[in-house]
Short mmCIF file of C-alpha atoms in Angstrom, two decimals:
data_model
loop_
_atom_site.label_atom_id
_atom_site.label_comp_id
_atom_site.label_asym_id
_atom_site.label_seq_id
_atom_site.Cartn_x
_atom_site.Cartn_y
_atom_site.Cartn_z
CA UNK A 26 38.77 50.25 -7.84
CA UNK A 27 35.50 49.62 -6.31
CA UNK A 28 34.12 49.60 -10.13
CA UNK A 29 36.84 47.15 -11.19
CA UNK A 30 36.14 44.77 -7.68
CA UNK A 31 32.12 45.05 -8.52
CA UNK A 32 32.91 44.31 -12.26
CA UNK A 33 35.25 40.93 -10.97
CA UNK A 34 32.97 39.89 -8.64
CA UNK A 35 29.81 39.88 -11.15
CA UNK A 36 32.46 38.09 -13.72
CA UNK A 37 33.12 35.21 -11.15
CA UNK A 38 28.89 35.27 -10.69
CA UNK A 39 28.52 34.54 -13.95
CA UNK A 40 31.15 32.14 -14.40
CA UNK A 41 29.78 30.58 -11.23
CA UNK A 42 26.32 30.75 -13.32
CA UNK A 43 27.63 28.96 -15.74
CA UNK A 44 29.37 26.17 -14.08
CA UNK A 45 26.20 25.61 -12.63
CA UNK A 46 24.56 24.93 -16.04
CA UNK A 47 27.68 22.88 -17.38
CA UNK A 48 26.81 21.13 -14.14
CA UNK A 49 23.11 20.91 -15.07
CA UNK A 50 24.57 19.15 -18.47
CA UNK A 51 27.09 16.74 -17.07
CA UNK A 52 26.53 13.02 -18.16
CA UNK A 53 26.66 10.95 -14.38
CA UNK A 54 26.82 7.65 -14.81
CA UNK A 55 24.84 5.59 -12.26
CA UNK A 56 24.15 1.81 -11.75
CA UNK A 57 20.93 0.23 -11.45
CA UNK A 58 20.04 -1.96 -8.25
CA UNK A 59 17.23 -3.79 -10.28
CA UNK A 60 15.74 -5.15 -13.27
CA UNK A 61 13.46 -2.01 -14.22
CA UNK A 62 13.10 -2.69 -18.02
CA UNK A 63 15.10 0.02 -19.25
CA UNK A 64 19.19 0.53 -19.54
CA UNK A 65 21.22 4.17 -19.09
CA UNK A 66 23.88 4.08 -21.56
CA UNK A 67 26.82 7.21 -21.20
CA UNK A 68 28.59 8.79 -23.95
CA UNK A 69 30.59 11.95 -24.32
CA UNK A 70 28.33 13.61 -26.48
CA UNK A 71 25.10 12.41 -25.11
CA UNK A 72 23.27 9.28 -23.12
CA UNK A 73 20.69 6.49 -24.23
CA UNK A 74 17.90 5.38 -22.58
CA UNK A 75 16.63 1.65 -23.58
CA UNK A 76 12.94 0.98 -22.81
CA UNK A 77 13.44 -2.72 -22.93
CA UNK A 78 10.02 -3.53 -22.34
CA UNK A 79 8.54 -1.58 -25.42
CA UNK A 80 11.68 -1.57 -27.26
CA UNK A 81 12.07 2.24 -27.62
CA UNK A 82 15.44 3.84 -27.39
CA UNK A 83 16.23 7.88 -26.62
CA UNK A 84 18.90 10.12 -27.24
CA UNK A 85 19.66 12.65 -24.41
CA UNK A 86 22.05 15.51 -25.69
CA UNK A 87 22.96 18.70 -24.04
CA UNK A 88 24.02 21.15 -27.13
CA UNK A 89 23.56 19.90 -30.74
CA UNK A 90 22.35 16.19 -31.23
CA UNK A 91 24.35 14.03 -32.45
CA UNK A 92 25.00 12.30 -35.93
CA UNK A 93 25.43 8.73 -37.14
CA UNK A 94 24.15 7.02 -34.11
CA UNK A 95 22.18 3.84 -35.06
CA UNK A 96 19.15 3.02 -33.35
CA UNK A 97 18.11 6.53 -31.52
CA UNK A 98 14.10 6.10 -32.31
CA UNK A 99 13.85 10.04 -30.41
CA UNK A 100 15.99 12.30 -29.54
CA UNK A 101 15.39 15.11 -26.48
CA UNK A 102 17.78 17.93 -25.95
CA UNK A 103 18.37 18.03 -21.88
CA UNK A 104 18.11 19.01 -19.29
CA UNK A 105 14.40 19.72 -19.63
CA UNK A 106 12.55 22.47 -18.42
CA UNK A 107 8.60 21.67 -19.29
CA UNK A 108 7.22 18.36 -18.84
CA UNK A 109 3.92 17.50 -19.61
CA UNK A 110 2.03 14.27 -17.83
CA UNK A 111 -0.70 11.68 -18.65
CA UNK A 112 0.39 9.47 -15.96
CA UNK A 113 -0.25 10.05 -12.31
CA UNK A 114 3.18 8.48 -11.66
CA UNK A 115 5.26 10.88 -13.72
CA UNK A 116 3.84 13.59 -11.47
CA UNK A 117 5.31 11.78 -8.47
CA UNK A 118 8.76 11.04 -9.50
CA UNK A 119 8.80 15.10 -10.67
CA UNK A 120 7.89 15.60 -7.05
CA UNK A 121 10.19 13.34 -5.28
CA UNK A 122 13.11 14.68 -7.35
CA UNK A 123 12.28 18.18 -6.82
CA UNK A 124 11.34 19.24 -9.81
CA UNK A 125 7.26 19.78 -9.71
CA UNK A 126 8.01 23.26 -11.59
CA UNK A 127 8.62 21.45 -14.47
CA UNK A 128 4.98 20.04 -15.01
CA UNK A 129 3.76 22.39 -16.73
CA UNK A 130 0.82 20.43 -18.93
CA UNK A 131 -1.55 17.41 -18.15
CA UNK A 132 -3.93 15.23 -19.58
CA UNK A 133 -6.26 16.02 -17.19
CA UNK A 134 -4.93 18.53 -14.89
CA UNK A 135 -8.06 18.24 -12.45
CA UNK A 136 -7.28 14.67 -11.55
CA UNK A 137 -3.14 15.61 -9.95
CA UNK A 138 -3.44 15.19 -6.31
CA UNK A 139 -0.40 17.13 -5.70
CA UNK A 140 -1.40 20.16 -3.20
CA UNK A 141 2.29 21.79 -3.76
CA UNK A 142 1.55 22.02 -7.68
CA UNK A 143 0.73 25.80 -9.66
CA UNK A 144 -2.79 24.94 -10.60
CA UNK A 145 -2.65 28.27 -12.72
CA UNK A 146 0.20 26.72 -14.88
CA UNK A 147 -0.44 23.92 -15.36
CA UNK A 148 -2.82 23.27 -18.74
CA UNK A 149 -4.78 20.79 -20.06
CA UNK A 150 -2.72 18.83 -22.83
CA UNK A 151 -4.18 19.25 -25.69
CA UNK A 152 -2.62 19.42 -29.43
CA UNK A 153 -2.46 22.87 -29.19
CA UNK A 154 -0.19 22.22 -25.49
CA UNK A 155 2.18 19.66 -27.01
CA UNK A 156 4.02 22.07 -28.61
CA UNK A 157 4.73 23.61 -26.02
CA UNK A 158 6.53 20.87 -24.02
CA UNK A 159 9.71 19.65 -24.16
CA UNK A 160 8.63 15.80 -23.25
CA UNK A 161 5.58 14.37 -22.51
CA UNK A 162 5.40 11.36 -19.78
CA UNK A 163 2.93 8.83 -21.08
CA UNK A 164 1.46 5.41 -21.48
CA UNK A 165 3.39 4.38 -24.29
CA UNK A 166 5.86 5.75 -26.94
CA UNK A 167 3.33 7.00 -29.72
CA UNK A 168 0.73 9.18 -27.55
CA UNK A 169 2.12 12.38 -28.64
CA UNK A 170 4.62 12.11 -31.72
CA UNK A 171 8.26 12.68 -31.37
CA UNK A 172 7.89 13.98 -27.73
CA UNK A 173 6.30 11.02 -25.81
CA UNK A 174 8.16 8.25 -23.37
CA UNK A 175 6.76 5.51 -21.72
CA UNK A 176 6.62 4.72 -17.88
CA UNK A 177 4.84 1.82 -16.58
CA UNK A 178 1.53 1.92 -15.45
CA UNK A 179 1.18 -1.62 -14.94
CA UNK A 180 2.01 -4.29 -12.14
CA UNK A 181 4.10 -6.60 -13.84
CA UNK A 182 6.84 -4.99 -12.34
CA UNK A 183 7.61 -5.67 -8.82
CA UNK A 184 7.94 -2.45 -6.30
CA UNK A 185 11.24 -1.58 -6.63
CA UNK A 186 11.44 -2.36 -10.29
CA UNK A 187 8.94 -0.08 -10.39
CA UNK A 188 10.09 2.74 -8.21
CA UNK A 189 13.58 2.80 -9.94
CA UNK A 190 12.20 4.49 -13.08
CA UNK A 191 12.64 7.22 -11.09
CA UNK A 192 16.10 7.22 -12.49
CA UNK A 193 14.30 7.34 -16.15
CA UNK A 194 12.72 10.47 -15.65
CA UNK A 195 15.94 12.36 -13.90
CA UNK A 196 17.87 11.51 -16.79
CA UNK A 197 15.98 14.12 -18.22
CA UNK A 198 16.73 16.68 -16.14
CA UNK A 199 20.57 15.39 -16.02
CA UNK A 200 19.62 14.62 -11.96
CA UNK A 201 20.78 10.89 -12.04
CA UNK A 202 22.72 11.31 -8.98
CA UNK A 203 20.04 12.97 -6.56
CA UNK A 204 17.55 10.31 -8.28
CA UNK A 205 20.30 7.57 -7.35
CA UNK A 206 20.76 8.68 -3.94
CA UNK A 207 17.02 8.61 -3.11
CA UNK A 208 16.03 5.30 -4.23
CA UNK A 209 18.54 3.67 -2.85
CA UNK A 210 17.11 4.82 0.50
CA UNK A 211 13.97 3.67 -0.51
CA UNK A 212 15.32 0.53 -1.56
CA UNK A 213 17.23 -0.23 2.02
CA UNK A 214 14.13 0.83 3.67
CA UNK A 215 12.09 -1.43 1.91
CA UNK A 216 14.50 -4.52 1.96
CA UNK A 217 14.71 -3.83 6.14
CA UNK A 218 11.54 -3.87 6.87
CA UNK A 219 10.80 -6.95 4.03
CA UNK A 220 13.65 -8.75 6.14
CA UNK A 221 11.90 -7.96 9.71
CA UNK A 222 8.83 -9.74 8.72
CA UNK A 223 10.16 -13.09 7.47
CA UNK A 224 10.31 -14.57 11.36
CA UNK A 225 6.59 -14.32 11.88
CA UNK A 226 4.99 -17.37 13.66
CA UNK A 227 1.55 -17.78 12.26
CA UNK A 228 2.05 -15.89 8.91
CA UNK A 229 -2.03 -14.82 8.37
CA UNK A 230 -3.66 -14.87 4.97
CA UNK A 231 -3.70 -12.42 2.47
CA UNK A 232 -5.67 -11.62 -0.57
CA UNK A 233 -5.57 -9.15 -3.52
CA UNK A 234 -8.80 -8.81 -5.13
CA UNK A 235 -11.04 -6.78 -8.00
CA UNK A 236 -14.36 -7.61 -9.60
CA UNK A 237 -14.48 -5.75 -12.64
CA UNK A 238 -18.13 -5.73 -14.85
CA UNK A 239 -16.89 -6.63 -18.57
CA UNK A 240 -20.02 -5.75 -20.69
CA UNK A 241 -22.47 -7.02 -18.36
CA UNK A 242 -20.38 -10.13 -17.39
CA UNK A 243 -18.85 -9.98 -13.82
CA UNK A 244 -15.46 -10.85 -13.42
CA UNK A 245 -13.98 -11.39 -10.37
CA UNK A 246 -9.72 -11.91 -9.55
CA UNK A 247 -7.53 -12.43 -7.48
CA UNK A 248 -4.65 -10.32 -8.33
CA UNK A 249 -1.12 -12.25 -8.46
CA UNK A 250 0.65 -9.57 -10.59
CA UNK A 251 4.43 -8.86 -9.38
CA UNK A 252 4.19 -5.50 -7.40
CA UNK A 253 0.81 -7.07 -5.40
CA UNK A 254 2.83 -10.70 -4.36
CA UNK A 255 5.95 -9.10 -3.43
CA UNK A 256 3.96 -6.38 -0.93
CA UNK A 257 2.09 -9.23 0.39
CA UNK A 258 4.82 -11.25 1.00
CA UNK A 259 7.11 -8.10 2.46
CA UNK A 260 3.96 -7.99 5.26
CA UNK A 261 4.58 -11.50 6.10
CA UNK A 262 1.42 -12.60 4.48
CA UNK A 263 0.94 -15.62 2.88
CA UNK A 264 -1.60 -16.83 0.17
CA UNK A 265 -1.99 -19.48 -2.33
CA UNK A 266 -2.81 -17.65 -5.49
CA UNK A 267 -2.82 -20.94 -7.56
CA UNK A 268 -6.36 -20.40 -6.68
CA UNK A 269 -7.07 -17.99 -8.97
CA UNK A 270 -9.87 -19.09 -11.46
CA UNK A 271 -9.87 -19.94 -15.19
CA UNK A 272 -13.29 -18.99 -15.22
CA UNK A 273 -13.40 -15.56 -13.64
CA UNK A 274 -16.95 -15.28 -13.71
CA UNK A 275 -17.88 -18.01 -11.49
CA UNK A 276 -18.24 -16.57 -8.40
CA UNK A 277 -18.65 -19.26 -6.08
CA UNK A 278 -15.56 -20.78 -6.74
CA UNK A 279 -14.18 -17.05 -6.10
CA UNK A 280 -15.34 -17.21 -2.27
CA UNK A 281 -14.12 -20.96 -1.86
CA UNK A 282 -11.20 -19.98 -3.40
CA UNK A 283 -10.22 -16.84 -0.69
CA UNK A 284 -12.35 -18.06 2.12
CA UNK A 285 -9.36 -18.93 3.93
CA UNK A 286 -8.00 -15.26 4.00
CA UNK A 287 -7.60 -13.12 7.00
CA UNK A 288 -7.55 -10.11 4.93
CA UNK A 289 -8.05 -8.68 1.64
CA UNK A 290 -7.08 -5.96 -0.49
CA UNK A 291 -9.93 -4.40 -2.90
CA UNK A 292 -8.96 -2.64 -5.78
CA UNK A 293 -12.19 -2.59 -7.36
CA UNK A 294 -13.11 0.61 -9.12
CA UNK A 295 -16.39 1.46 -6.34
CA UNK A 296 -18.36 4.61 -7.04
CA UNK A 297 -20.89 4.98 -4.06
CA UNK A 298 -18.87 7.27 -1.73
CA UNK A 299 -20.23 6.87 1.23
CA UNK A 300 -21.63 3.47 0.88
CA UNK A 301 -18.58 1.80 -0.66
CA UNK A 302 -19.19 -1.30 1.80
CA UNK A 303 -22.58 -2.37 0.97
CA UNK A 304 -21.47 -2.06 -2.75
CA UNK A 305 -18.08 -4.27 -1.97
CA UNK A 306 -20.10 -6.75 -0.46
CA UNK A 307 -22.58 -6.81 -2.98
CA UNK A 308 -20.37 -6.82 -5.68
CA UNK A 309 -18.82 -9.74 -3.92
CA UNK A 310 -21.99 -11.80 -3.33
CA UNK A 311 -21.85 -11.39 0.19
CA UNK A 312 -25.78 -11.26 1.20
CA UNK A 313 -24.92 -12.18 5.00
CA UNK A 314 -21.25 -11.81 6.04
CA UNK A 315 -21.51 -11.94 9.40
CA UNK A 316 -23.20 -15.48 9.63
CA UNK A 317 -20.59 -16.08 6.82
CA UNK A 318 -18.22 -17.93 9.06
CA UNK A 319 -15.75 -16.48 7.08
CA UNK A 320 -12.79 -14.82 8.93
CA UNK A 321 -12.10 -11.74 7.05
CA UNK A 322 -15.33 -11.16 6.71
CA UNK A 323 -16.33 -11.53 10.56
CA UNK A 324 -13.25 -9.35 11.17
CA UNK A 325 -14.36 -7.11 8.73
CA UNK A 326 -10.55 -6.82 7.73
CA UNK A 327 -11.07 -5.42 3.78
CA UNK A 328 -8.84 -2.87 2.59
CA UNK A 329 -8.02 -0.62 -0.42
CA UNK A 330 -5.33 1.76 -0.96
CA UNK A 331 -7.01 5.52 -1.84
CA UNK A 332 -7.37 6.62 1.98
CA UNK A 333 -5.48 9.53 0.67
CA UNK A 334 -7.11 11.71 -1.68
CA UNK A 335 -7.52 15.39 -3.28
CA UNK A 336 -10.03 17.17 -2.20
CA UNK A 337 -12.45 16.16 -5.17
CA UNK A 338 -11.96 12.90 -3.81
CA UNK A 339 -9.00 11.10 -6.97
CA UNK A 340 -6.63 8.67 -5.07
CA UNK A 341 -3.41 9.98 -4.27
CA UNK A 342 -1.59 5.95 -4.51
CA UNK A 343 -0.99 6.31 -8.37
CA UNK A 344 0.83 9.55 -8.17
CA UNK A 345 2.52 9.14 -5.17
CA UNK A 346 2.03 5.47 -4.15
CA UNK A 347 4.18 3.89 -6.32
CA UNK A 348 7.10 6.16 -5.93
CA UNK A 349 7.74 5.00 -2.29
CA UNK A 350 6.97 1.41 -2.01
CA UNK A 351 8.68 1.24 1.55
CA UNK A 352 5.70 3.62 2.67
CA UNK A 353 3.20 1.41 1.11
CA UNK A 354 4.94 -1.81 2.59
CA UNK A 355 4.84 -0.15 5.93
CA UNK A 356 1.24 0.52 5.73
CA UNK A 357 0.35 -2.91 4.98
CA UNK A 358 2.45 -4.23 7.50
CA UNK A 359 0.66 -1.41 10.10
CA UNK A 360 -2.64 -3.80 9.48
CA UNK A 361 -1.17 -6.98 9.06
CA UNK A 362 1.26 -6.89 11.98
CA UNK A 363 0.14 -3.59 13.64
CA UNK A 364 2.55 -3.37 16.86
CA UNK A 365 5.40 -4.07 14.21
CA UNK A 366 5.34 -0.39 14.38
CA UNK A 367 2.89 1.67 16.04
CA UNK A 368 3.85 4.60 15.57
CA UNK A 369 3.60 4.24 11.82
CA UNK A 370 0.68 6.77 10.07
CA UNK A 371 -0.89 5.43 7.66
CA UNK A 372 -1.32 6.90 4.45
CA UNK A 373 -2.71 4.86 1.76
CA UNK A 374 -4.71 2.00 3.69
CA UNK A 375 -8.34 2.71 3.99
CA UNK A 376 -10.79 0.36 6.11
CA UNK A 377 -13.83 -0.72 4.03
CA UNK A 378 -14.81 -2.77 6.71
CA UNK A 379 -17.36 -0.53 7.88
CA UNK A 380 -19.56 2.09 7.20
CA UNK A 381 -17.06 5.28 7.78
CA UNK A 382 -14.98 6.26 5.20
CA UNK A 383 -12.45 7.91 6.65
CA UNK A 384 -10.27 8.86 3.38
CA UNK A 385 -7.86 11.91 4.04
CA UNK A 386 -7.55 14.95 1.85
CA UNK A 387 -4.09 15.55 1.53
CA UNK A 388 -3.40 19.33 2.31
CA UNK A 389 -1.14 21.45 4.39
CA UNK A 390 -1.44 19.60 7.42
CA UNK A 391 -0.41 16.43 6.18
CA UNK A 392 2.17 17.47 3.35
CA UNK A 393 4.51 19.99 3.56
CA UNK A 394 5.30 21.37 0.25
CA UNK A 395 8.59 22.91 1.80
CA UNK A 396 9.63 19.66 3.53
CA UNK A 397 7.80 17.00 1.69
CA UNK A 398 7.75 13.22 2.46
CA UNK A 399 7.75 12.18 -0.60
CA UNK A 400 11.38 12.36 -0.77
CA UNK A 401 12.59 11.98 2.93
CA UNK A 402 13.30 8.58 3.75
CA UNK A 403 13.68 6.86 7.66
CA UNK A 404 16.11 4.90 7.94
CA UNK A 405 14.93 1.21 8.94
CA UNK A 406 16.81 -0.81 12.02
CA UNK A 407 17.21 -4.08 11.18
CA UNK A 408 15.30 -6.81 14.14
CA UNK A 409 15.35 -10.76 13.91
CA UNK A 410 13.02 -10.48 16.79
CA UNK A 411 9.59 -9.98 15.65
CA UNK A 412 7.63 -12.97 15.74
CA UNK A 413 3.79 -11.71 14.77
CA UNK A 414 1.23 -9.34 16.56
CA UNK A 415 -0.68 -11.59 17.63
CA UNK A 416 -4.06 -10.39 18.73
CA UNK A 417 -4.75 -6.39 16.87
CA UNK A 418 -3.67 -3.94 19.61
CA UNK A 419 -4.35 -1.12 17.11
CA UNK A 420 -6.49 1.89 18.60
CA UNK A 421 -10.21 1.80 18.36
CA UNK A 422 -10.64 4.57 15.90
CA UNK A 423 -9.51 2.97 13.96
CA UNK A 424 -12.40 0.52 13.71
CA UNK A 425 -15.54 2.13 15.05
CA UNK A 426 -18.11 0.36 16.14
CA UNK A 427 -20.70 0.82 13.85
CA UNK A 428 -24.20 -1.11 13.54
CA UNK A 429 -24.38 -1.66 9.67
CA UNK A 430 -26.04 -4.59 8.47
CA UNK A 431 -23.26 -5.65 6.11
CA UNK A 432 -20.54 -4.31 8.42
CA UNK A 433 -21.21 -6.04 12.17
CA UNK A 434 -18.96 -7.94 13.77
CA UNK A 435 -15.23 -7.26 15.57
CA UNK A 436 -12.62 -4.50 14.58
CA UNK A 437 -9.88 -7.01 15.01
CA UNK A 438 -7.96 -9.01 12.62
CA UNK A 439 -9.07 -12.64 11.61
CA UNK A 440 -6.44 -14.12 14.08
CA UNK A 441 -7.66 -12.47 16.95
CA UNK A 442 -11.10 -13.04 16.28
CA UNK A 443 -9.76 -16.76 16.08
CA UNK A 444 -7.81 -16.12 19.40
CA UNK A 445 -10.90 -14.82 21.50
CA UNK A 446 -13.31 -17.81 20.67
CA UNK A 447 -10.82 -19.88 21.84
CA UNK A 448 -10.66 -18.09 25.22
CA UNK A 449 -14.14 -17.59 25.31
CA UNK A 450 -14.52 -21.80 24.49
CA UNK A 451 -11.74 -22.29 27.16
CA UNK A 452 -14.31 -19.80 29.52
CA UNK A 453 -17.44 -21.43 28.86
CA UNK A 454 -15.65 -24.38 29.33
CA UNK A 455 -14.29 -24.06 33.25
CA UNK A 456 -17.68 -22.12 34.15
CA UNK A 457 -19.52 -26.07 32.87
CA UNK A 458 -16.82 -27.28 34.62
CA UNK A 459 -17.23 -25.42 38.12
CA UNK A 460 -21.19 -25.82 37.59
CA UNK A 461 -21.11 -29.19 37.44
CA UNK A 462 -18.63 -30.08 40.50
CA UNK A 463 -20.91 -27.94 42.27
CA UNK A 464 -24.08 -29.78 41.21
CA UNK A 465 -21.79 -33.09 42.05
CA UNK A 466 -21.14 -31.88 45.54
CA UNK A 467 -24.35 -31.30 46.55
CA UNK A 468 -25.34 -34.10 45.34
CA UNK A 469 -22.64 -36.03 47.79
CA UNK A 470 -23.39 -33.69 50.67
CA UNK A 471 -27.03 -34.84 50.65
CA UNK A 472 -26.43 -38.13 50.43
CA UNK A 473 -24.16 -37.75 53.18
CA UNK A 474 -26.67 -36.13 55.40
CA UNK A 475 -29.24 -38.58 54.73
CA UNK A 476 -26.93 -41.66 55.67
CA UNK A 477 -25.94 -39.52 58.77
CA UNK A 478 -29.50 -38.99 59.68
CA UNK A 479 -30.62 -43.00 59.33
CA UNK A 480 -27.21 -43.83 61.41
CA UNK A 481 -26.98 -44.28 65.19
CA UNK A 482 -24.17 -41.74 66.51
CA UNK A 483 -24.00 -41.10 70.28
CA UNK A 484 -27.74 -42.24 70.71
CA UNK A 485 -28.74 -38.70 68.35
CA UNK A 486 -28.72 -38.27 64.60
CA UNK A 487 -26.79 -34.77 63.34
CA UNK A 488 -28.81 -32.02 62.53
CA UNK A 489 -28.11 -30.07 59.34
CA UNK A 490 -26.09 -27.29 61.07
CA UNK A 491 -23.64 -29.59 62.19
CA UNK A 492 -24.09 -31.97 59.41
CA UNK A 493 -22.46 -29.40 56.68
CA UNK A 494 -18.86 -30.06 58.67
CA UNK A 495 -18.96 -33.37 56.70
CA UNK A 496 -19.81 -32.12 53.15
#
């Protein structure tokens, strides 16, 4: 009997198993909260997944693909179990839906800032590699034959548009639902704290900027692409990007043209670690910033987004960035609006704006691989309250005080900096003003004395003791 009980129970295991991978290779159909660029199709017998954007359709099955349906230009049997990468973003969505075992090949392995991935496993993707992947996450459809898809690596899309292809890659892995579940948290996070910031009082400027060198020819831009407008505006920033130049190599037109910004984002590719600021502002044209008179340069408010970082020093935004756009919009908001939330880390947001670089290797003290953040989302309360920061409250540390040339002047945003010269106006102002009625008063207490001393008053004139009662 015990036999016959041992034998049932390992039956029902197995059917249990088995379930579990008839599970695995259920079709769940989902709905999609944005405009993404592609379309999930369900069938019995398998699913289709429409790139719009680059036209490409594929054909998910789970046992035997399918015959006589038009249009399929791949097909991929699913769920997957080996993924290979050339796109930091790929690696990010395997991470947020749990499934960074899968990544198994990369085109360059050395550049994944992902501190929970096997660096033993994972191998370089070469020709000899492909073949040994089931899909390969790339830049387009044709990088690697029959087994490449394309994800978006650029910012046409806006952040959400762009976080939703999360739902892309778990059709793969038949994980629609999890992938469902998660971005819509991301998405009502994101919306929440969008909607907080839209009662702002003095809504500063904001700029999103890159020089590039194009064969010897500078180039410099202010960036109006989708995902960098709708962050900006999500911060309560405002900007007027109309500005941006026909001629992109004209460079004073490019510093009339943001002059009027309280902050700017870099996303210049900058090379001298260490000395990143005095190559911005040279880049830039900025010889003299702070006689500038310009007010994010006197502020010194410049920022980029790779303060997080592997330890060789690769930005961590591409692969994990754009998965969670309600992180990144909170960290823009933190130095925007910083008592909006102080109590927010930032992750991504890196101050030029002087000479420390204090970038962040991302390792077990900041991500746990057991718990990671990447796919735990806090829940945003909804306020119609917040009006603006006002002046930067933010700690100190923040913004050292450091005595570099290209980097002197206050730690504070270019509002405050506005708000203290006006006190300090409004302080040299009363001290003229107390000066000068005491310089009047003297003046009438002497003539006072005087005409006391030449008058006749009780046969004696007033000495100067006495004659101060009358000033």
């Amino acid at each position: 009997m015990r036999f016959s009980a041992l034998a049932l129970s390992t039956a029902v295991a197995l059917v249990g198993n088995l379930g579990i991978a008839l599970g695995d290779c259920s079709f769940d159909e989902i709905s999609l909260q944005t405009t993404p660029g592609f379309t999930i199709t369900i069938d019995k017998e398998y699913k289709i997944l429409e790139d719009t954007i680059a036209k490409v359709k594929y054909g998910l099955y789970c046992d035997s693909q399918p015959k006589g349906v038009d249009g399929v230009d791949k097909w991929f049997k699913v769920p997957v179990s080996s993924v290979g990468v050339r796109v930091p973003i790929a690696s990010g969505f395997l991470e947020a839906l749990g499934h960074r075992d899968a990544l198994t090949a990369a085109d360059s392995p050395g550049n994944l800032t992902n501190i929970c991935l096997d660096a033993s496993k994972i191998k370089s993707l070469d020709s000899d590699e492909q073949a040994n992947v089931d899909v390969v996450f790339s830049t387009d459809a044709a990088s690697d034959g029959d087994k490449s898809v394309r994800l978006p690596t650029d910012d046409s899309l806006s952040p959400l548009q762009k976080a939703e292809w999360i739902k892309f890659v778990a059709a793969f892995f038949n994980d629609e639902k999890s992938s469902d579940s998660l971005f819509s948290s991301i998405s009502d996070a994101y919306n929440c704290h969008w909607s907080n910031l839209q009662n702002v009082a003095h809504q500063p400027h904001a700029y999103w900027i890159q020089y590039a060198d194009n064969n010897g020819e500078p180039s410099y831009n202010i960036i109006d692409s989708s995902y960098q407008k709708s962050l900006l505006a999500g911060a309560g920033a405002t900007n007027d990007t109309s500005k941006a130049l026909d001629d992109s190599s004209d460079l004073t037109k490019f510093q009339n043209a943001i002059k009027d910004a309280d902050f700017v984002i870099d996303q210049t590719n900058l090379t001298e670690y260490g000395k990143r600021a005095t190559e911005w502002y040279s880049k830039f044209g900025y010889s003299d910033p702070q006689n500038s008179g310009v007010s994010f340069l006197l502020s010194r408010n410049i920022w980029r987004t790779d303060k997080y970082t592997s330890k060789s020093g690769v930005s961590n935004f591409p692969e994990f960035g754009y998965v969670r756009p309600d992180l990144v919009l909170q960290d823009i908001i933190s130095v925007i609006e910083p008592t909006y939330d102080a109590g927010h880390t930032r992750r991504w947001m890196l101050w030029l704006g002087g000479t420390n670089e204090d970038t962040v290797a991302i390792d077990a003290d900041n991500y746990d691989c057991s718990s990671p953040w990447i796919s735990s989302v806090t829940k945003c309360t909804a306020r119609s309250d917040f009006t603006g920061s006002g002046p930067d409250t933010s700690d100190s540390s923040e913004k050292p005080d450091d005595s570099d040339k290209d980097n002197s002047g206050s730690g504070s945003s270019g509002r405050t900096g506005k708000i203290v010269g006006g006190v300090v106006g409004a302080f040299v102002f009363v001290v003229l003003g107390i000066v000068g009625l005491h310089y009047f008063n003297r003046h009438r207490r002497n003539a006072r004395i005087q005409a006391l001393r030449q008058s006749d008053f009780g046969g004696e004139g007033i000495n100067l003791h006495d004659a101060r009662r009358f000033s």
